[in-house]
Amino acid sequence: MQDKLTLMIPGPTPVPETVLKAMGRHPIGHRSADFQAIVKRTTEQLRWLHQTESTVLAMAGSGTSAMEAGIINVLSKGDTVLCGDNGKFGERWVKVAQAYGLQVQVIKAEWGQPLDPEAFRTALEADTGKAIKAVILTHSETSTGVINDLQTIAAHVKAHGTALTIADCVTSLGACNVPMDAWGLDVVGSGSQKGYMMPPGLGFVAMSDRAWEAYGRSDLPKFYLDLGKYRKSAAQDSNPFTPPVNLYFALEAALEMMQAEGLDNIFARHERHRRATQAAMKAMGLPLYASEGHGSPAITAVAPNGIDAESLRKEVKNRFDILLAGGQDHLKGKVFRIGHLGFVADRDVLTAVAAIEATLQALGLDSGSTGAGVAAAAVELAR
Ligand SMILES: *Cc1c(COP(=O)(O)O)cnc(C)c1O
């Protein structure tokens, strides 16, 4: 049905009407006092979201640009980095590091499993020569629906003394607690189309004082992604290049909505949706892909035994105008993923569960207990 599409993918995520309306204005001059006021305000709001004293820099680009910027601004030619890889995004940061000629050591975990913090501790403790300059990892691994123990791994990095923690927080920021300063994160990357309740187009990167010291030594090539330029401009409530002005209108409105809800309420809502979605899938006899106890608050990956996940996903879209995400790479057809990130209400979760249940019924694939999924979700939502 026209205009009925509901996004339940892990980005782009749904955008509130207030945010859409904020964007629907003529652009203003990006060197004007009016625009400077918006940069000033959003910079403060972004500090609040990241729970940091550091300046959070925004740039035109997707989450990958923010992460690439974070990596190339604190490292130098030939540096060794330790990358955590337990999914598509972990894999991507390995490729970025390799593209810049860094020496990459990889700590892997099977897709669906979390990274083992002990493996990081062991590798970092073994590095007595302090060759490792950074540990790069993904907090919420969107491809598998696994949340990694960023807090513990960052603590092991701190104990190493030299290495920086570079964290992909693209689907954890705005979904669960990511206190940048309290956890000692040095670089935090994110993107507007995820927890921010905004359209795609802005990438965000925040850097600690230690990361800025490393920036001073960094000799990797960079121009548009040179964060020093962004920091200098941000100090004057400005941007080095023409920013997506209308996305800044959206950012201000979205962060205002987030502040009105409050961080604790936002985190509790995502946690509730994680529990409700997981319980519903289990009640429908659909196994979860992420190992027990390691599910992301932003996304649930489901591996429906003996059911083609792609046809199920397409049917849900055709019948109910709800867009679910498919599996990536070798998981295509084996896994579908339900995004519950950003502007998602209890109602959306109930509806998605009901739509999946009704689709299984229509396809003759239900386990004979239609209604069990909605019932299980309702119980969790009522808690
Ligand atoms: C979406 C996403 C990104 C960024 O992807 P872009 O398409 O570049 O915005 C990075 N990491 C994770 C975990 C993501 O989910």
CSV table of N, CA and C and ligand atoms in Angstrom, one decimal, residues 10-12 61-67 88-90 92-93 138-143 168-172 189-194 200-202 299 328 337 341, ligand 1:
chain,number,residue,atom,x,y,z
A,10,PRO,N,18.2,-2.5,10.0
A,10,PRO,CA,19.2,-1.8,10.9
A,10,PRO,C,19.8,-0.6,10.1
A,11,GLY,N,19.0,0.2,9.5
A,11,GLY,CA,19.4,1.4,8.9
A,11,GLY,C,19.3,1.3,7.4
A,12,PRO,N,18.6,2.3,6.7
A,12,PRO,CA,18.0,3.4,7.4
A,12,PRO,C,16.9,3.0,8.3
A,61,GLY,N,28.7,12.1,5.2
A,61,GLY,CA,29.2,10.7,4.9
A,61,GLY,C,28.4,9.7,5.6
A,62,SER,N,28.6,8.4,5.4
A,62,SER,CA,27.9,7.4,6.1
A,62,SER,C,28.8,6.9,7.3
A,63,GLY,N,28.3,5.9,8.0
A,63,GLY,CA,29.1,5.4,9.1
A,63,GLY,C,30.5,5.0,8.8
A,64,THR,N,30.6,4.4,7.6
A,64,THR,CA,32.0,4.0,7.2
A,64,THR,C,32.9,5.1,7.1
A,65,SER,N,32.5,6.3,6.6
A,65,SER,CA,33.4,7.4,6.5
A,65,SER,C,33.9,7.8,7.9
A,66,ALA,N,32.9,7.8,8.9
A,66,ALA,CA,33.3,8.1,10.2
A,66,ALA,C,34.4,7.2,10.8
A,67,MET,N,34.2,5.9,10.5
A,67,MET,CA,35.1,4.9,11.0
A,67,MET,C,36.4,5.0,10.3
A,88,LYS,N,30.4,-9.0,9.4
A,88,LYS,CA,30.6,-8.2,8.2
A,88,LYS,C,31.3,-6.9,8.5
A,89,PHE,N,30.9,-6.3,9.6
A,89,PHE,CA,31.5,-5.0,9.9
A,89,PHE,C,32.9,-5.1,10.5
A,90,GLY,N,33.1,-6.1,11.3
A,90,GLY,CA,34.5,-6.4,11.8
A,90,GLY,C,35.4,-6.6,10.6
A,92,ARG,N,35.0,-5.4,7.7
A,92,ARG,CA,35.2,-4.2,6.9
A,92,ARG,C,36.4,-3.4,7.5
A,93,TRP,N,36.5,-3.3,8.8
A,93,TRP,CA,37.6,-2.5,9.5
A,93,TRP,C,38.9,-3.1,9.2
A,138,THR,N,33.9,-3.7,16.6
A,138,THR,CA,32.5,-3.3,16.4
A,138,THR,C,31.7,-3.7,17.7
A,139,HIS,N,31.0,-2.7,18.2
A,139,HIS,CA,30.3,-3.0,19.5
A,139,HIS,C,29.1,-3.9,19.2
A,140,SER,N,28.2,-3.4,18.3
A,140,SER,CA,27.0,-4.1,18.0
A,140,SER,C,27.2,-4.6,16.5
A,141,GLU,N,27.5,-5.9,16.4
A,141,GLU,CA,27.8,-6.4,15.0
A,141,GLU,C,26.5,-6.7,14.3
A,142,THR,N,26.1,-5.7,13.5
A,142,THR,CA,24.8,-5.7,12.8
A,142,THR,C,24.5,-6.9,11.9
A,143,SER,N,25.6,-7.5,11.4
A,143,SER,CA,25.3,-8.6,10.4
A,143,SER,C,24.8,-9.9,11.1
A,168,ASP,N,33.5,0.9,16.6
A,168,ASP,CA,32.3,1.1,15.7
A,168,ASP,C,31.1,1.0,16.6
A,169,CYS,N,30.5,2.1,16.9
A,169,CYS,CA,29.3,2.1,17.8
A,169,CYS,C,28.1,2.5,16.9
A,170,VAL,N,28.1,2.2,15.7
A,170,VAL,CA,27.1,2.6,14.7
A,170,VAL,C,25.7,2.1,15.1
A,171,THR,N,25.6,0.8,15.6
A,171,THR,CA,24.3,0.4,16.0
A,171,THR,C,24.2,0.2,17.5
A,172,SER,N,25.1,0.7,18.3
A,172,SER,CA,24.9,0.7,19.7
A,172,SER,C,24.7,2.1,20.3
A,189,GLY,N,32.8,5.9,16.4
A,189,GLY,CA,32.2,6.2,15.1
A,189,GLY,C,30.8,5.8,15.1
A,190,SER,N,29.9,6.7,14.4
A,190,SER,CA,28.5,6.4,14.3
A,190,SER,C,28.0,7.1,13.0
A,191,GLY,N,26.7,6.7,12.7
A,191,GLY,CA,26.1,7.3,11.5
A,191,GLY,C,24.6,7.7,11.7
A,192,SER,N,24.2,8.7,11.0
A,192,SER,CA,22.9,9.3,11.3
A,192,SER,C,21.7,8.3,11.1
A,193,GLN,N,21.8,7.4,10.1
A,193,GLN,CA,20.6,6.6,9.8
A,193,GLN,C,20.4,5.4,10.7
A,194,LYS,N,21.1,5.4,11.9
A,194,LYS,CA,20.9,4.3,12.8
A,194,LYS,C,20.1,4.7,14.0
A,200,PRO,N,20.0,8.9,6.2
A,200,PRO,CA,21.4,8.7,6.1
A,200,PRO,C,22.1,10.0,5.7
A,201,GLY,N,23.4,10.1,5.9
A,201,GLY,CA,24.1,11.3,5.3
A,201,GLY,C,25.1,11.9,6.2
A,202,LEU,N,25.0,11.7,7.5
A,202,LEU,CA,25.9,12.3,8.5
A,202,LEU,C,26.7,11.2,9.2
A,299,ILE,N,19.2,-5.1,17.0
A,299,ILE,CA,18.8,-6.0,15.9
A,299,ILE,C,18.8,-7.4,16.3
A,328,GLN,N,23.5,-11.4,5.2
A,328,GLN,CA,24.6,-11.0,4.4
A,328,GLN,C,25.6,-12.1,4.1
A,337,ARG,N,16.8,-10.5,9.5
A,337,ARG,CA,17.1,-9.7,10.6
A,337,ARG,C,16.0,-8.6,10.9
A,341,LEU,N,15.8,-0.5,16.1
A,341,LEU,CA,16.8,0.5,16.4
A,341,LEU,C,16.2,1.9,16.1
B,1,LIG,C1,25.4,0.5,9.3
B,1,LIG,C2,26.7,0.1,9.9
B,1,LIG,C3,27.9,0.8,9.6
B,1,LIG,C4,28.0,1.9,8.6
B,1,LIG,O1,27.6,1.6,7.4
B,1,LIG,P1,27.3,2.8,6.3
B,1,LIG,O2,26.6,2.1,5.3
B,1,LIG,O3,28.7,3.2,5.9
B,1,LIG,O4,26.6,3.8,7.1
B,1,LIG,C5,29.0,0.5,10.3
B,1,LIG,N1,29.0,-0.5,11.3
B,1,LIG,C6,27.9,-1.1,11.6
B,1,LIG,C7,27.9,-2.1,12.8
B,1,LIG,C8,26.7,-0.8,11.0
B,1,LIG,O5,25.6,-1.4,11.3
